[in-house]
GROMACS .gro file of C-alpha atoms in nm:
model
  510
    1MET     CA    1 -15.013   5.893  -3.606
    2ASP     CA    2 -15.082   5.535  -3.499
    3VAL     CA    3 -15.112   5.233  -3.726
    4ALA     CA    4 -15.494   5.232  -3.726
    5ALA     CA    5 -15.513   5.601  -3.822
    6ALA     CA    6 -15.250   5.552  -4.092
    7ARG     CA    7 -15.444   5.260  -4.242
    8ARG     CA    8 -15.764   5.465  -4.248
    9ARG     CA    9 -15.585   5.736  -4.440
   10VAL     CA   10 -15.440   5.482  -4.680
   11LEU     CA   11 -15.791   5.352  -4.753
   12ALA     CA   12 -15.914   5.707  -4.819
   13PHE     CA   13 -15.615   5.766  -5.045
   14GLN     CA   14 -15.691   5.448  -5.241
   15ARG     CA   15 -16.044   5.572  -5.302
   16TRP     CA   16 -15.896   5.905  -5.412
   17MET     CA   17 -15.665   5.722  -5.658
   18ARG     CA   18 -15.954   5.538  -5.820
   19LYS     CA   19 -16.150   5.863  -5.856
   20HIS     CA   20 -15.854   6.041  -6.021
   21GLY     CA   21 -15.750   5.764  -6.256
   22VAL     CA   22 -15.441   5.651  -6.062
   23VAL     CA   23 -15.406   5.277  -6.116
   24CYS     CA   24 -15.214   5.066  -5.864
   25SER     CA   25 -15.149   4.699  -5.935
   26ASP     CA   26 -15.328   4.441  -5.720
   27ALA     CA   27 -14.983   4.290  -5.669
   28LEU     CA   28 -14.893   4.589  -5.449
   29CYS     CA   29 -15.018   4.657  -5.100
   30LEU     CA   30 -14.990   4.993  -4.930
   31ASP     CA   31 -14.956   4.933  -4.559
   32ALA     CA   32 -14.878   5.117  -4.238
   33SER     CA   33 -14.565   5.050  -4.038
   34GLU     CA   34 -14.557   5.025  -3.659
   35ALA     CA   35 -14.422   5.379  -3.651
   36GLY     CA   36 -14.730   5.498  -3.839
   37GLY     CA   37 -14.558   5.547  -4.170
   38VAL     CA   38 -14.660   5.398  -4.503
   39TYR     CA   39 -14.466   5.152  -4.717
   40VAL     CA   40 -14.529   4.934  -5.022
   41ARG     CA   41 -14.500   4.556  -5.024
   42ALA     CA   42 -14.560   4.286  -5.282
   43VAL     CA   43 -14.856   4.054  -5.231
   44ALA     CA   44 -14.766   3.862  -5.547
   45ALA     CA   45 -14.440   3.800  -5.728
   46LEU     CA   46 -14.324   4.100  -5.934
   47ARG     CA   47 -14.107   4.051  -6.240
   48GLU     CA   48 -13.882   4.290  -6.428
   49GLY     CA   49 -14.077   4.491  -6.683
   50ASP     CA   50 -14.410   4.475  -6.498
   51VAL     CA   51 -14.596   4.806  -6.494
   52VAL     CA   52 -14.728   4.831  -6.139
   53ALA     CA   53 -14.878   5.180  -6.145
   54THR     CA   54 -14.998   5.445  -6.389
   55ILE     CA   55 -15.054   5.803  -6.279
   56PRO     CA   56 -15.219   6.069  -6.500
   57ARG     CA   57 -15.029   6.396  -6.503
   58ARG     CA   58 -15.346   6.581  -6.416
   59ALA     CA   59 -15.350   6.389  -6.085
   60CYS     CA   60 -15.009   6.533  -5.992
   61LEU     CA   61 -14.981   6.844  -5.778
   62THR     CA   62 -14.776   7.095  -5.978
   63PRO     CA   63 -14.764   7.474  -6.020
   64ARG     CA   64 -14.975   7.421  -6.336
   65THR     CA   65 -15.247   7.205  -6.181
   66SER     CA   66 -15.277   7.385  -5.845
   67GLY     CA   67 -15.557   7.630  -5.777
   68ALA     CA   68 -15.278   7.883  -5.722
   69ALA     CA   69 -15.160   7.852  -6.083
   70ALA     CA   70 -15.271   8.199  -6.193
   71ALA     CA   71 -15.117   8.372  -5.891
   72ILE     CA   72 -14.793   8.175  -5.931
   73GLU     CA   73 -14.773   8.273  -6.297
   74ALA     CA   74 -14.854   8.638  -6.223
   75ALA     CA   75 -14.579   8.648  -5.959
   76GLN     CA   76 -14.340   8.493  -6.213
   77LEU     CA   77 -14.238   8.217  -5.974
   78GLY     CA   78 -14.067   7.909  -6.109
   79GLY     CA   79 -13.894   7.587  -6.011
   80THR     CA   80 -13.930   7.444  -5.663
   81LEU     CA   81 -14.026   7.786  -5.528
   82ALA     CA   82 -14.341   7.775  -5.740
   83LEU     CA   83 -14.408   7.415  -5.635
   84ALA     CA   84 -14.364   7.505  -5.267
   85VAL     CA   85 -14.629   7.777  -5.304
   86ALA     CA   86 -14.862   7.529  -5.475
   87VAL     CA   87 -14.820   7.277  -5.192
   88MET     CA   88 -14.873   7.541  -4.919
   89TYR     CA   89 -15.180   7.672  -5.098
   90GLU     CA   90 -15.341   7.330  -5.139
   91ARG     CA   91 -15.269   7.248  -4.776
   92ALA     CA   92 -15.435   7.576  -4.677
   93ARG     CA   93 -15.748   7.480  -4.874
   94GLY     CA   94 -15.794   7.179  -4.650
   95ALA     CA   95 -16.104   6.976  -4.737
   96THR     CA   96 -16.168   7.182  -5.052
   97SER     CA   97 -15.837   7.083  -5.214
   98PRO     CA   98 -15.857   6.819  -5.489
   99TRP     CA   99 -15.549   6.658  -5.326
  100LYS     CA  100 -15.685   6.654  -4.970
  101TYR     CA  101 -15.662   6.276  -4.923
  102TYR     CA  102 -15.313   6.263  -5.068
  103LEU     CA  103 -15.196   6.555  -4.852
  104ARG     CA  104 -15.349   6.391  -4.543
  105LEU     CA  105 -15.150   6.076  -4.610
  106ILE     CA  106 -14.808   6.234  -4.633
  107PRO     CA  107 -14.642   6.421  -4.343
  108ASP     CA  108 -14.661   6.796  -4.298
  109ARG     CA  109 -14.283   6.793  -4.325
  110GLU     CA  110 -14.001   6.544  -4.365
  111PRO     CA  111 -13.754   6.508  -4.076
  112VAL     CA  112 -13.465   6.670  -4.263
  113PRO     CA  113 -13.217   6.896  -4.077
  114LEU     CA  114 -13.368   7.205  -4.240
  115VAL     CA  115 -13.673   7.178  -4.015
  116TRP     CA  116 -13.496   7.066  -3.698
  117PRO     CA  117 -13.483   7.327  -3.420
  118ARG     CA  118 -13.192   7.552  -3.510
  119ASP     CA  119 -12.994   7.497  -3.188
  120GLU     CA  120 -13.043   7.122  -3.213
  121ALA     CA  121 -12.921   7.113  -3.575
  122ASP     CA  122 -12.617   7.324  -3.485
  123ARG     CA  123 -12.530   7.093  -3.197
  124LEU     CA  124 -12.595   6.757  -3.364
  125LEU     CA  125 -12.438   6.840  -3.701
  126ALA     CA  126 -12.130   7.022  -3.570
  127GLY     CA  127 -11.826   6.922  -3.776
  128THR     CA  128 -12.019   6.704  -4.020
  129GLU     CA  129 -12.058   6.755  -4.392
  130LEU     CA  130 -12.400   6.908  -4.324
  131ASP     CA  131 -12.293   7.165  -4.066
  132LYS     CA  132 -12.231   7.447  -4.312
  133THR     CA  133 -12.479   7.322  -4.573
  134VAL     CA  134 -12.787   7.341  -4.351
  135LYS     CA  135 -12.696   7.689  -4.231
  136GLN     CA  136 -12.663   7.802  -4.593
  137ASP     CA  137 -12.998   7.640  -4.676
  138ARG     CA  138 -13.171   7.839  -4.406
  139GLU     CA  139 -13.010   8.161  -4.522
  140PHE     CA  140 -13.101   8.111  -4.889
  141LEU     CA  141 -13.458   8.003  -4.815
  142CYS     CA  142 -13.514   8.303  -4.588
  143GLU     CA  143 -13.402   8.525  -4.876
  144ASP     CA  144 -13.642   8.347  -5.114
  145TRP     CA  145 -13.929   8.386  -4.873
  146ASN     CA  146 -13.862   8.756  -4.811
  147GLU     CA  147 -13.819   8.839  -5.180
  148CYS     CA  148 -14.086   8.621  -5.338
  149ILE     CA  149 -14.343   8.484  -5.094
  150GLU     CA  150 -14.392   8.776  -4.856
  151PRO     CA  151 -14.498   9.003  -5.147
  152LEU     CA  152 -14.743   8.731  -5.255
  153ILE     CA  153 -14.891   8.729  -4.905
  154SER     CA  154 -14.920   9.107  -4.905
  155SER     CA  155 -15.099   9.106  -5.241
  156GLY     CA  156 -15.381   8.889  -5.098
  157GLU     CA  157 -15.412   8.724  -5.438
  158LEU     CA  158 -15.428   8.371  -5.302
  159GLY     CA  159 -15.708   8.441  -5.055
  160VAL     CA  160 -15.549   8.243  -4.771
  161GLU     CA  161 -15.434   8.343  -4.425
  162PRO     CA  162 -15.079   8.487  -4.401
  163ASP     CA  163 -14.986   8.206  -4.162
  164ASP     CA  164 -15.061   7.950  -4.437
  165LEU     CA  165 -14.760   8.085  -4.628
  166SER     CA  166 -14.538   8.155  -4.328
  167LEU     CA  167 -14.162   8.099  -4.328
  168GLU     CA  168 -14.211   7.790  -4.112
  169LYS     CA  169 -14.467   7.649  -4.358
  170TYR     CA  170 -14.228   7.730  -4.644
  171PHE     CA  171 -13.949   7.532  -4.478
  172ALA     CA  172 -14.193   7.244  -4.423
  173ALA     CA  173 -14.301   7.249  -4.789
  174LYS     CA  174 -13.939   7.256  -4.906
  175SER     CA  175 -13.863   6.953  -4.691
  176LEU     CA  176 -14.138   6.764  -4.873
  177LEU     CA  177 -14.013   6.870  -5.214
  178SER     CA  178 -13.655   6.767  -5.140
  179SER     CA  179 -13.766   6.413  -5.064
  180ARG     CA  180 -14.081   6.361  -5.268
  181SER     CA  181 -14.098   6.573  -5.582
  182PHE     CA  182 -14.036   6.430  -5.927
  183ARG     CA  183 -13.939   6.594  -6.253
  184ILE     CA  184 -14.246   6.544  -6.472
  185ASP     CA  185 -14.183   6.733  -6.795
  186ARG     CA  186 -14.103   7.077  -6.931
  187TYR     CA  187 -14.461   7.200  -6.905
  188HIS     CA  188 -14.528   7.094  -6.547
  189GLY     CA  189 -14.170   7.110  -6.421
  190SER     CA  190 -14.133   6.925  -6.092
  191GLY     CA  191 -14.438   6.809  -5.903
  192MET     CA  192 -14.578   6.587  -5.633
  193VAL     CA  193 -14.670   6.250  -5.783
  194PRO     CA  194 -14.922   6.066  -5.562
  195LEU     CA  195 -14.838   5.698  -5.504
  196ALA     CA  196 -14.494   5.728  -5.668
  197ASP     CA  197 -14.358   5.892  -5.354
  198LEU     CA  198 -14.467   5.611  -5.124
  199PHE     CA  199 -14.186   5.370  -5.214
  200ASN     CA  200 -13.902   5.372  -4.963
  201HIS     CA  201 -13.538   5.406  -5.065
  202LYS     CA  202 -13.281   5.129  -5.059
  203THR     CA  203 -12.929   5.190  -5.186
  204ASP     CA  204 -12.846   4.949  -5.470
  205GLY     CA  205 -13.161   4.754  -5.390
  206GLU     CA  206 -13.443   4.921  -5.579
  207HIS     CA  207 -13.723   4.724  -5.741
  208VAL     CA  208 -13.914   5.001  -5.914
  209HIS     CA  209 -13.844   5.312  -6.121
  210PHE     CA  210 -14.059   5.613  -6.195
  211THR     CA  211 -14.095   5.669  -6.570
  212LYS     CA  212 -14.269   5.895  -6.815
  213SER     CA  213 -14.377   5.884  -7.177
  214GLU     CA  214 -14.099   5.878  -7.434
  215GLU     CA  215 -14.289   6.124  -7.651
  216SER     CA  216 -14.349   6.380  -7.377
  217ASP     CA  217 -13.997   6.499  -7.321
  218SER     CA  218 -13.748   6.299  -7.520
  219ASP     CA  219 -13.492   6.575  -7.493
  220GLU     CA  220 -13.532   6.591  -7.117
  221GLU     CA  221 -13.454   6.233  -7.032
  222ASP     CA  222 -13.143   6.333  -6.843
  223ASP     CA  223 -13.358   6.540  -6.611
  224ASP     CA  224 -13.600   6.261  -6.536
  225ASP     CA  225 -13.428   6.172  -6.219
  226GLN     CA  226 -13.517   6.450  -5.993
  227SER     CA  227 -13.735   6.308  -5.729
  228ASN     CA  228 -13.753   6.107  -5.434
  229ALA     CA  229 -13.970   6.000  -5.166
  230ASP     CA  230 -13.951   5.887  -4.822
  231SER     CA  231 -14.276   5.855  -4.668
  232ASP     CA  232 -14.365   5.858  -4.317
  233GLN     CA  233 -14.707   5.984  -4.262
  234GLU     CA  234 -14.907   6.232  -4.077
  235GLU     CA  235 -15.268   6.306  -4.112
  236ASP     CA  236 -15.588   6.138  -4.132
  237ASP     CA  237 -15.755   5.877  -4.352
  238ASP     CA  238 -15.737   5.525  -4.483
  239ASP     CA  239 -15.579   5.235  -4.643
  240GLN     CA  240 -15.226   5.178  -4.761
  241SER     CA  241 -14.859   5.268  -4.771
  242ASN     CA  242 -14.594   5.507  -4.689
  243ALA     CA  243 -14.241   5.486  -4.806
  244SER     CA  244 -13.991   5.642  -5.031
  245ALA     CA  245 -13.985   5.703  -5.393
  246ASP     CA  246 -13.716   5.711  -5.657
  247GLU     CA  247 -13.480   5.911  -5.850
  248GLN     CA  248 -13.342   5.772  -6.173
  249PRO     CA  249 -13.643   5.720  -6.392
  250THR     CA  250 -13.617   5.496  -6.689
  251VAL     CA  251 -13.798   5.618  -6.999
  252LYS     CA  252 -14.060   5.384  -7.137
  253SER     CA  253 -14.355   5.452  -7.364
  254SER     CA  254 -14.671   5.472  -7.163
  255THR     CA  255 -14.965   5.250  -7.234
  256SER     CA  256 -15.262   5.471  -7.163
  257LYS     CA  257 -15.355   5.821  -7.274
  258PRO     CA  258 -15.627   5.971  -7.057
  259SER     CA  259 -15.755   6.307  -7.163
  260GLY     CA  260 -15.650   6.607  -6.964
  261GLU     CA  261 -15.528   6.961  -6.968
  262GLY     CA  262 -15.180   7.085  -7.031
  263HIS     CA  263 -14.941   6.984  -7.300
  264ASN     CA  264 -14.903   6.609  -7.279
  265ASP     CA  265 -15.122   6.415  -7.036
  266GLU     CA  266 -14.982   6.070  -7.099
  267ASP     CA  267 -14.969   5.858  -6.788
  268LEU     CA  268 -14.660   5.840  -6.574
  269GLU     CA  269 -14.559   5.488  -6.479
  270MET     CA  270 -14.391   5.284  -6.211
  271ILE     CA  271 -14.206   4.990  -6.365
  272ILE     CA  272 -14.039   4.693  -6.198
  273VAL     CA  273 -13.665   4.687  -6.271
  274ARG     CA  274 -13.573   4.404  -6.032
  275ASP     CA  275 -13.780   4.103  -5.930
  276ALA     CA  276 -13.955   4.115  -5.592
  277ASN     CA  277 -14.099   3.814  -5.415
  278THR     CA  278 -14.431   3.792  -5.233
  279GLY     CA  279 -14.414   3.962  -4.894
  280GLU     CA  280 -14.107   4.174  -4.971
  281GLU     CA  281 -14.110   4.550  -4.936
  282VAL     CA  282 -14.088   4.713  -5.278
  283TYR     CA  283 -13.815   4.975  -5.287
  284ASN     CA  284 -13.728   5.269  -5.505
  285THR     CA  285 -13.393   5.449  -5.499
  286TYR     CA  286 -13.284   5.808  -5.481
  287GLY     CA  287 -12.959   5.718  -5.647
  288THR     CA  288 -12.614   5.646  -5.508
  289MET     CA  289 -12.587   5.888  -5.218
  290GLY     CA  290 -12.378   5.903  -4.907
  291ASN     CA  291 -12.533   5.958  -4.566
  292ALA     CA  292 -12.479   6.334  -4.573
  293ALA     CA  293 -12.692   6.363  -4.889
  294LEU     CA  294 -12.954   6.116  -4.761
  295LEU     CA  295 -12.997   6.298  -4.431
  296HIS     CA  296 -12.993   6.637  -4.601
  297ARG     CA  297 -13.261   6.556  -4.856
  298TYR     CA  298 -13.459   6.268  -4.706
  299GLY     CA  299 -13.405   6.271  -4.332
  300PHE     CA  300 -13.243   5.932  -4.278
  301THR     CA  301 -12.910   5.751  -4.300
  302GLU     CA  302 -12.791   5.399  -4.379
  303PRO     CA  303 -12.528   5.218  -4.168
  304ASP     CA  304 -12.206   5.137  -4.354
  305ASN     CA  305 -12.312   5.333  -4.660
  306PRO     CA  306 -12.045   5.263  -4.927
  307TYR     CA  307 -12.108   5.602  -5.089
  308ASP     CA  308 -12.006   5.803  -4.784
  309ILE     CA  309 -11.725   6.055  -4.822
  310VAL     CA  310 -11.556   6.317  -4.606
  311ASN     CA  311 -11.444   6.654  -4.737
  312ILE     CA  312 -11.135   6.841  -4.625
  313ASP     CA  313 -11.159   7.210  -4.709
  314LEU     CA  314 -10.869   7.385  -4.877
  315THR     CA  315 -10.888   7.644  -4.600
  316LEU     CA  316 -10.819   7.369  -4.348
  317VAL     CA  317 -10.512   7.258  -4.547
  318THR     CA  318 -10.393   7.617  -4.566
  319LYS     CA  319 -10.445   7.660  -4.192
  320TRP     CA  320 -10.238   7.347  -4.119
  321CYS     CA  321  -9.963   7.460  -4.358
  322SER     CA  322  -9.954   7.807  -4.200
  323SER     CA  323  -9.921   7.663  -3.849
  324LYS     CA  324  -9.642   7.426  -3.955
  325TYR     CA  325  -9.450   7.680  -4.164
  326SER     CA  326  -9.587   8.034  -4.206
  327HIS     CA  327  -9.877   8.218  -4.367
  328ARG     CA  328  -9.652   8.336  -4.648
  329TYR     CA  329  -9.517   7.985  -4.706
  330ALA     CA  330  -9.871   7.842  -4.723
  331ARG     CA  331  -9.995   8.117  -4.954
  332GLU     CA  332  -9.705   8.073  -5.198
  333ARG     CA  333  -9.726   7.693  -5.212
  334VAL     CA  334 -10.103   7.689  -5.263
  335SER     CA  335 -10.070   7.960  -5.525
  336LEU     CA  336  -9.813   7.758  -5.721
  337TRP     CA  337 -10.031   7.448  -5.702
  338SER     CA  338 -10.321   7.649  -5.843
  339LYS     CA  339 -10.102   7.813  -6.108
  340LEU     CA  340 -10.000   7.468  -6.232
  341GLY     CA  341 -10.365   7.401  -6.311
  342TYR     CA  342 -10.469   7.197  -6.008
  343SER     CA  343 -10.785   7.249  -5.811
  344GLY     CA  344 -11.007   7.064  -5.570
  345CYS     CA  345 -11.382   7.021  -5.591
  346THR     CA  346 -11.586   7.340  -5.571
  347GLY     CA  347 -11.884   7.380  -5.341
  348GLU     CA  348 -12.189   7.602  -5.376
  349ASP     CA  349 -12.003   7.874  -5.190
  350ALA     CA  350 -11.722   7.852  -5.450
  351ALA     CA  351 -11.478   7.723  -5.186
  352ASP     CA  352 -11.241   7.441  -5.281
  353TYR     CA  353 -11.239   7.112  -5.094
  354PHE     CA  354 -11.095   6.763  -5.134
  355GLU     CA  355 -11.286   6.436  -5.110
  356ILE     CA  356 -11.175   6.143  -4.899
  357SER     CA  357 -11.347   5.830  -5.031
  358TYR     CA  358 -11.525   5.565  -4.823
  359ASP     CA  359 -11.209   5.352  -4.808
  360GLY     CA  360 -11.001   5.648  -4.689
  361GLU     CA  361 -10.833   5.723  -5.021
  362PRO     CA  362 -10.752   6.096  -5.051
  363GLN     CA  363 -10.821   6.290  -5.369
  364LEU     CA  364 -10.519   6.297  -5.599
  365GLU     CA  365 -10.512   6.677  -5.612
  366LEU     CA  366 -10.475   6.691  -5.233
  367LEU     CA  367 -10.172   6.463  -5.246
  368ILE     CA  368 -10.018   6.679  -5.518
  369LEU     CA  369 -10.074   6.992  -5.308
  370LEU     CA  370  -9.905   6.824  -5.011
  371TYR     CA  371  -9.617   6.721  -5.240
  372ILE     CA  372  -9.565   7.084  -5.341
  373VAL     CA  373  -9.598   7.197  -4.979
  374SER     CA  374  -9.329   6.947  -4.873
  375LEU     CA  375  -9.076   7.039  -5.144
  376LYS     CA  376  -8.738   7.158  -5.023
  377PRO     CA  377  -8.657   7.520  -5.107
  378ASP     CA  378  -8.426   7.443  -5.401
  379ALA     CA  379  -8.675   7.205  -5.564
  380TYR     CA  380  -8.957   7.454  -5.501
  381ASP     CA  381  -8.759   7.742  -5.655
  382LYS     CA  382  -8.679   7.527  -5.959
  383LEU     CA  383  -9.048   7.443  -6.002
  384VAL     CA  384  -9.144   7.812  -5.974
  385SER     CA  385  -8.891   7.903  -6.244
  386VAL     CA  386  -9.041   7.661  -6.498
  387ALA     CA  387  -9.405   7.670  -6.383
  388HIS     CA  388  -9.519   7.870  -6.683
  389ASP     CA  389  -9.378   7.606  -6.919
  390LEU     CA  390  -9.558   7.325  -6.734
  391ILE     CA  391  -9.903   7.476  -6.769
  392GLY     CA  392 -10.090   7.284  -7.038
  393ASP     CA  393 -10.328   7.427  -7.296
  394ASP     CA  394 -10.621   7.215  -7.176
  395ASP     CA  395 -10.790   7.174  -6.841
  396GLN     CA  396 -10.718   6.858  -6.647
  397ASP     CA  397 -11.044   6.687  -6.732
  398ASP     CA  398 -10.967   6.341  -6.604
  399GLU     CA  399 -10.732   6.149  -6.380
  400GLN     CA  400 -10.486   6.066  -6.657
  401ASP     CA  401 -10.450   6.435  -6.741
  402THR     CA  402 -10.362   6.498  -6.377
  403VAL     CA  403 -10.114   6.209  -6.379
  404ASP     CA  404  -9.948   6.339  -6.698
  405SER     CA  405  -9.924   6.689  -6.553
  406PHE     CA  406  -9.776   6.565  -6.227
  407ALA     CA  407  -9.519   6.357  -6.415
  408LYS     CA  408  -9.379   6.685  -6.547
  409VAL     CA  409  -9.368   6.830  -6.196
  410VAL     CA  410  -9.179   6.523  -6.072
  411GLY     CA  411  -8.937   6.551  -6.363
  412VAL     CA  412  -8.844   6.899  -6.248
  413THR     CA  413  -8.837   6.847  -5.872
  414ARG     CA  414  -8.683   6.506  -5.814
  415PRO     CA  415  -8.304   6.477  -5.791
  416ALA     CA  416  -8.143   6.349  -6.112
  417LYS     CA  417  -8.038   6.022  -5.947
  418ASP     CA  418  -8.404   5.947  -5.866
  419SER     CA  419  -8.538   6.033  -6.208
  420GLU     CA  420  -8.621   5.743  -6.432
  421PRO     CA  421  -8.769   5.757  -6.784
  422ASN     CA  422  -9.144   5.699  -6.774
  423GLY     CA  423  -9.119   5.657  -6.400
  424VAL     CA  424  -9.449   5.825  -6.316
  425GLU     CA  425  -9.660   5.781  -6.624
  426LYS     CA  426  -9.927   5.570  -6.453
  427LEU     CA  427 -10.135   5.625  -6.142
  428PRO     CA  428  -9.966   5.352  -5.931
  429ASP     CA  429  -9.627   5.512  -6.005
  430VAL     CA  430  -9.760   5.856  -5.915
  431LYS     CA  431  -9.896   5.726  -5.585
  432LYS     CA  432  -9.556   5.583  -5.493
  433VAL     CA  433  -9.408   5.930  -5.526
  434LEU     CA  434  -9.698   6.080  -5.333
  435HIS     CA  435  -9.671   5.839  -5.041
  436SER     CA  436  -9.363   5.999  -4.892
  437GLU     CA  437  -9.319   6.019  -4.517
  438SER     CA  438  -9.379   6.395  -4.512
  439ILE     CA  439  -9.704   6.364  -4.711
  440CYS     CA  440  -9.824   6.076  -4.491
  441SER     CA  441  -9.750   6.281  -4.182
  442ALA     CA  442  -9.944   6.573  -4.331
  443LEU     CA  443 -10.244   6.349  -4.406
  444ALA     CA  444 -10.250   6.222  -4.048
  445ALA     CA  445 -10.237   6.578  -3.918
  446LEU     CA  446 -10.518   6.688  -4.149
  447ALA     CA  447 -10.731   6.392  -4.038
  448ASP     CA  448 -10.680   6.495  -3.675
  449ILE     CA  449 -10.771   6.858  -3.746
  450ARG     CA  450 -11.078   6.755  -3.947
  451GLU     CA  451 -11.195   6.522  -3.668
  452SER     CA  452 -11.146   6.789  -3.402
  453LEU     CA  453 -11.439   6.976  -3.562
  454TYR     CA  454 -11.676   6.716  -3.409
  455GLY     CA  455 -11.587   6.825  -3.056
  456SER     CA  456 -11.430   6.640  -2.764
  457ASN     CA  457 -11.626   6.314  -2.799
  458THR     CA  458 -11.443   6.019  -2.953
  459LEU     CA  459 -11.567   5.759  -3.200
  460GLU     CA  460 -11.607   5.516  -2.909
  461ASP     CA  461 -11.823   5.772  -2.729
  462ASP     CA  462 -12.041   5.804  -3.040
  463LYS     CA  463 -12.076   5.426  -3.064
  464GLU     CA  464 -12.197   5.405  -2.704
  465GLN     CA  465 -12.443   5.689  -2.759
  466LEU     CA  466 -12.579   5.528  -3.075
  467GLN     CA  467 -12.639   5.197  -2.898
  468ALA     CA  468 -12.844   5.377  -2.634
  469CYS     CA  469 -13.030   5.594  -2.885
  470SER     CA  470 -13.378   5.522  -3.022
  471PRO     CA  471 -13.412   5.566  -3.401
  472VAL     CA  472 -13.781   5.648  -3.346
  473SER     CA  473 -13.808   5.871  -3.039
  474GLU     CA  474 -13.462   6.027  -3.088
  475ARG     CA  475 -13.459   6.024  -3.465
  476ASN     CA  476 -13.255   6.341  -3.522
  477ARG     CA  477 -12.986   6.241  -3.274
  478TYR     CA  478 -12.975   5.885  -3.405
  479HIS     CA  479 -12.918   5.977  -3.769
  480SER     CA  480 -12.672   6.255  -3.687
  481LEU     CA  481 -12.469   6.000  -3.487
  482VAL     CA  482 -12.473   5.756  -3.780
  483LEU     CA  483 -12.349   6.037  -4.007
  484ARG     CA  484 -12.077   6.148  -3.768
  485MET     CA  485 -11.958   5.794  -3.705
  486SER     CA  486 -11.942   5.715  -4.076
  487GLU     CA  487 -11.730   6.025  -4.134
  488ARG     CA  488 -11.499   5.945  -3.841
  489LYS     CA  489 -11.446   5.593  -3.969
  490ILE     CA  490 -11.337   5.733  -4.305
  491LEU     CA  491 -11.089   5.962  -4.131
  492GLY     CA  492 -10.964   5.658  -3.941
  493ARG     CA  493 -10.908   5.476  -4.270
  494LEU     CA  494 -10.723   5.779  -4.403
  495ARG     CA  495 -10.488   5.764  -4.104
  496LYS     CA  496 -10.444   5.391  -4.155
  497HIS     CA  497 -10.354   5.442  -4.522
  498ALA     CA  498 -10.106   5.714  -4.432
  499SER     CA  499  -9.947   5.495  -4.166
  500SER     CA  500  -9.916   5.192  -4.394
  501TRP     CA  501  -9.775   5.399  -4.682
  502SER     CA  502  -9.518   5.555  -4.452
  503LYS     CA  503  -9.410   5.216  -4.314
  504THR     CA  504  -9.377   5.078  -4.666
  505LYS     CA  505  -9.150   5.366  -4.762
  506LYS     CA  506  -8.935   5.314  -4.452
  507ARG     CA  507  -8.895   4.940  -4.520
  508LYS     CA  508  -8.780   5.014  -4.873
  509HIS     CA  509  -8.513   5.250  -4.743
  510VAL     CA  510  -8.377   4.997  -4.494
   0.00000   0.00000   0.00000
C-alpha cells in the first residue's frame, strides 16, 4: 500500500473513531510512512500525565463484542483462540463489519516468522533461538485449528465461507494478536483496541502507556500488560497512523464513562509517561525483550538490543560431555548435578537450557555443571558419597541460595590445602572457583558447537550480507540476519570471557 492509499485509510479510520466514541488528542497526528505503514507523531508538546486518547470498551473487537459472540460461546472457545475467530469472522463480513475501517487500516497479517513460507523460515532461522520455537508454534496452531476451528466451520453456525476460517487465515489472525492485542479485563479478555495498537515500539524509549479503569479489574492489574502493536498497514481508506502499541499498562482511573454493554464500559486510556516534543514520533513499548522475542511476536528486530540472550541447551552440553568423555560419564555427572538441586531454565517443551547474557556471562548453573563435569575421579566419588547430605530442604530460589549450595560442594571437592573458611560465600568468590582452565575450555567448546548450528557462514559473512540487504524489500532476511548476528556476538563475548578468565588463572599460577 502506498503513502496516498494509507493516508486515505487513516482519514476513514479517524471518521470511524469519532462515530464510535474514540477520542484522540489534537496533539497527536496519525500519519503514513514512506513504506505505507502508519505511525503516531506529536504535533504539540506532550507532557507526562497527559491523557492523549480514550477508547470505549464497546469499540474494541473482542470475543464478546464480535458478531460471532454466540457461536464462540456455544463452541466454548476462550483466550486468543476465541479472539482469532472473532477477528477472522469480522474480516469475512467485509463492509458489513462494525470494525471495517479499523480492519482496513491494519495489515492482514504481521510479518512474524509464523507466517513466513515454511522453507524460508527454516532456512533463515536455522540455529537461532527461534528455529525450534516457530516449528512448535506451527504444530500447536495446526492442532488448535483441527480440534476447534474445523468443527466450527463444519457446523455452518457462522454463516461464512470455509476459506474465511482457513488454516492460513488462522495463522494470519494469530500474527495480529501476538503483536496487537491487549488485555482489557476479565469480561472481555484480550481484544483488539483500535488506535492503541498504532504506536510503534521503542525499547526503553516509550512515551505512552495503555491503561484501564482502576475499578474495572483491580485484581487483574498484573495482567494488564498483554498487548502490543506494531503497525504497518494494508488495506484501504484514509487519514492517519500506523505503528506499534504497548505492553505494560499503568492503571489510572478513567475520566469518562460512556454507556455500553458488558460488565464495565469505562473508557480505556493512553497516557503519556515520558515527555515528547513537537515533531517526535510517539512510541509505546512491548517491554524489555530481546530480538528473538521481538521478531517472534512483532516481526522486527533492533540492532544492539541490550536484552538479547543466547540459550545453550542441556542436551548440547551433554553431547559435548559425551564426545569428550563417554555417554556414561556425561549421564552420571549431569545426574549428580541435578540430584544436588541444580537445574537450568525450562522451556515450553520441558527441556532444560542455560542463558548466556548480552555481555557473554554464562548462567551460574551452567558453570556449576561444568565444575562437576571437570572433577577428578576421587573428588567426584567423594561428592557422590555425601550428595544426600548436601541436598537442602528448600529449592534454590535465588542466586544466593545457589552460591550457598555450591560453597558446600566446594568444601567437599577441593583439596584441604586449598580450602579456606568462608572462601566461597559470595558470588565473586564462587566465580573465581568456576573460572578454572578446564571450565573455560569447556565454555569455548560449547560456544563453538552452539555457533555451528548457524551453518558454514561466519559472522563476517553475515555482516556483509546485512549491509547488502534491504530492510523493506528483504524484510525477513534482514531481521533474521540481525537476530543471528546478535546471537553470534554474544557467543563471541562468551569466548572472550572464557579466554580472559583462563589467562588470569594462568598468571596467578606463575
